[in-house]
Amino acid sequence: VLGKAILDSLLAKVREKNLSNQVASAAASVDYDTLVSISGTMNTNGAATSGRRAIVSTAVMNALQSDPVIASGDYHDQL
């Protein structure tokens, strides 16, 4: 009974908004600041900070690779 009560309590705290987030933006305008904004929204929603994944288009990845902050060696392996 105690185990069920604990599990029920944990499941009551899980909401879809904690697990996913969608953002519509022009691919060419996506940059490091966009990622920071999305991360802030996820933090506000209560999403776990480890193991986050994003699905983006090829155009978004090309825009991110051209962002000097992301391409900088100073930030290598930190994003």
Short mmCIF file of C-alpha atoms in Angstrom, two decimals:
data_model
loop_
_atom_site.label_atom_id
_atom_site.label_comp_id
_atom_site.label_asym_id
_atom_site.label_seq_id
_atom_site.Cartn_x
_atom_site.Cartn_y
_atom_site.Cartn_z
CA VAL A 1 0.00 0.00 0.00
CA LEU A 2 2.83 2.40 0.86
CA GLY A 3 4.57 1.65 -2.47
CA LYS A 4 1.38 2.34 -4.39
CA ALA A 5 0.87 5.63 -2.55
CA ILE A 6 4.43 6.72 -3.38
CA LEU A 7 4.02 5.75 -7.03
CA ASP A 8 0.66 7.52 -7.26
CA SER A 9 2.22 10.64 -5.74
CA LEU A 10 5.06 10.63 -8.28
CA LEU A 11 2.79 10.01 -11.25
CA ALA A 12 0.52 12.86 -10.20
CA LYS A 13 3.46 15.25 -10.64
CA VAL A 14 4.23 14.10 -14.20
CA ARG A 15 2.65 16.31 -16.84
CA GLU A 16 3.08 16.34 -20.60
CA LYS A 17 4.42 19.90 -20.54
CA ASN A 18 7.33 18.68 -18.40
CA LEU A 19 8.37 16.25 -21.11
CA SER A 20 8.11 18.19 -24.34
CA ASN A 21 8.19 21.65 -25.79
CA GLN A 22 7.61 22.91 -29.33
CA VAL A 23 8.98 26.11 -30.78
CA ALA A 24 8.26 27.48 -34.25
CA SER A 25 10.96 29.76 -35.58
CA ALA A 26 12.48 30.67 -38.92
CA ALA A 27 15.47 28.38 -39.44
CA ALA A 28 17.78 31.22 -40.43
CA SER A 29 17.10 33.09 -37.17
CA VAL A 30 17.96 30.21 -34.83
CA ASP A 31 21.11 30.82 -32.79
CA TYR A 32 22.61 30.23 -29.34
CA ASP A 33 20.19 32.69 -27.76
CA THR A 34 17.27 30.66 -29.16
CA LEU A 35 18.66 27.54 -27.46
CA VAL A 36 19.02 29.43 -24.18
CA SER A 37 15.41 30.60 -24.44
CA ILE A 38 14.13 27.07 -25.11
CA SER A 39 16.21 25.71 -22.23
CA GLY A 40 14.79 28.39 -19.91
CA THR A 41 11.25 27.40 -20.89
CA MET A 42 12.01 23.74 -20.21
CA ASN A 43 13.48 24.66 -16.82
CA THR A 44 10.35 26.64 -15.97
CA ASN A 45 8.20 23.66 -16.98
CA GLY A 46 10.15 21.45 -14.59
CA ALA A 47 11.76 19.21 -17.21
CA ALA A 48 14.77 17.18 -16.14
CA THR A 49 18.06 18.80 -17.16
CA SER A 50 19.78 15.56 -18.17
CA GLY A 51 19.22 13.65 -21.37
CA ARG A 52 17.35 16.37 -23.23
CA ARG A 53 16.93 15.81 -26.95
CA ALA A 54 15.82 18.09 -29.75
CA ILE A 55 14.52 17.31 -33.21
CA VAL A 56 15.40 20.03 -35.68
CA SER A 57 15.59 20.40 -39.43
CA THR A 58 18.78 20.43 -41.49
CA ALA A 59 18.31 24.17 -42.05
CA VAL A 60 18.28 24.78 -38.28
CA MET A 61 21.44 22.72 -37.80
CA ASN A 62 23.17 24.68 -40.57
CA ALA A 63 22.15 27.95 -38.88
CA LEU A 64 23.44 26.72 -35.51
CA GLN A 65 26.77 25.62 -36.99
CA SER A 66 27.30 29.10 -38.41
CA ASP A 67 26.64 30.78 -35.03
CA PRO A 68 30.09 31.96 -33.83
CA VAL A 69 29.27 31.24 -30.17
CA ILE A 70 28.49 27.59 -30.88
CA ALA A 71 31.34 27.20 -33.36
CA SER A 72 33.84 28.75 -30.93
CA GLY A 73 36.45 26.42 -29.45
CA ASP A 74 35.90 28.13 -26.10
CA TYR A 75 32.55 26.39 -25.83
CA HIS A 76 33.65 23.05 -27.31
CA ASP A 77 31.87 20.07 -25.73
CA GLN A 78 29.85 22.30 -23.40
CA LEU A 79 26.60 22.58 -25.35
#
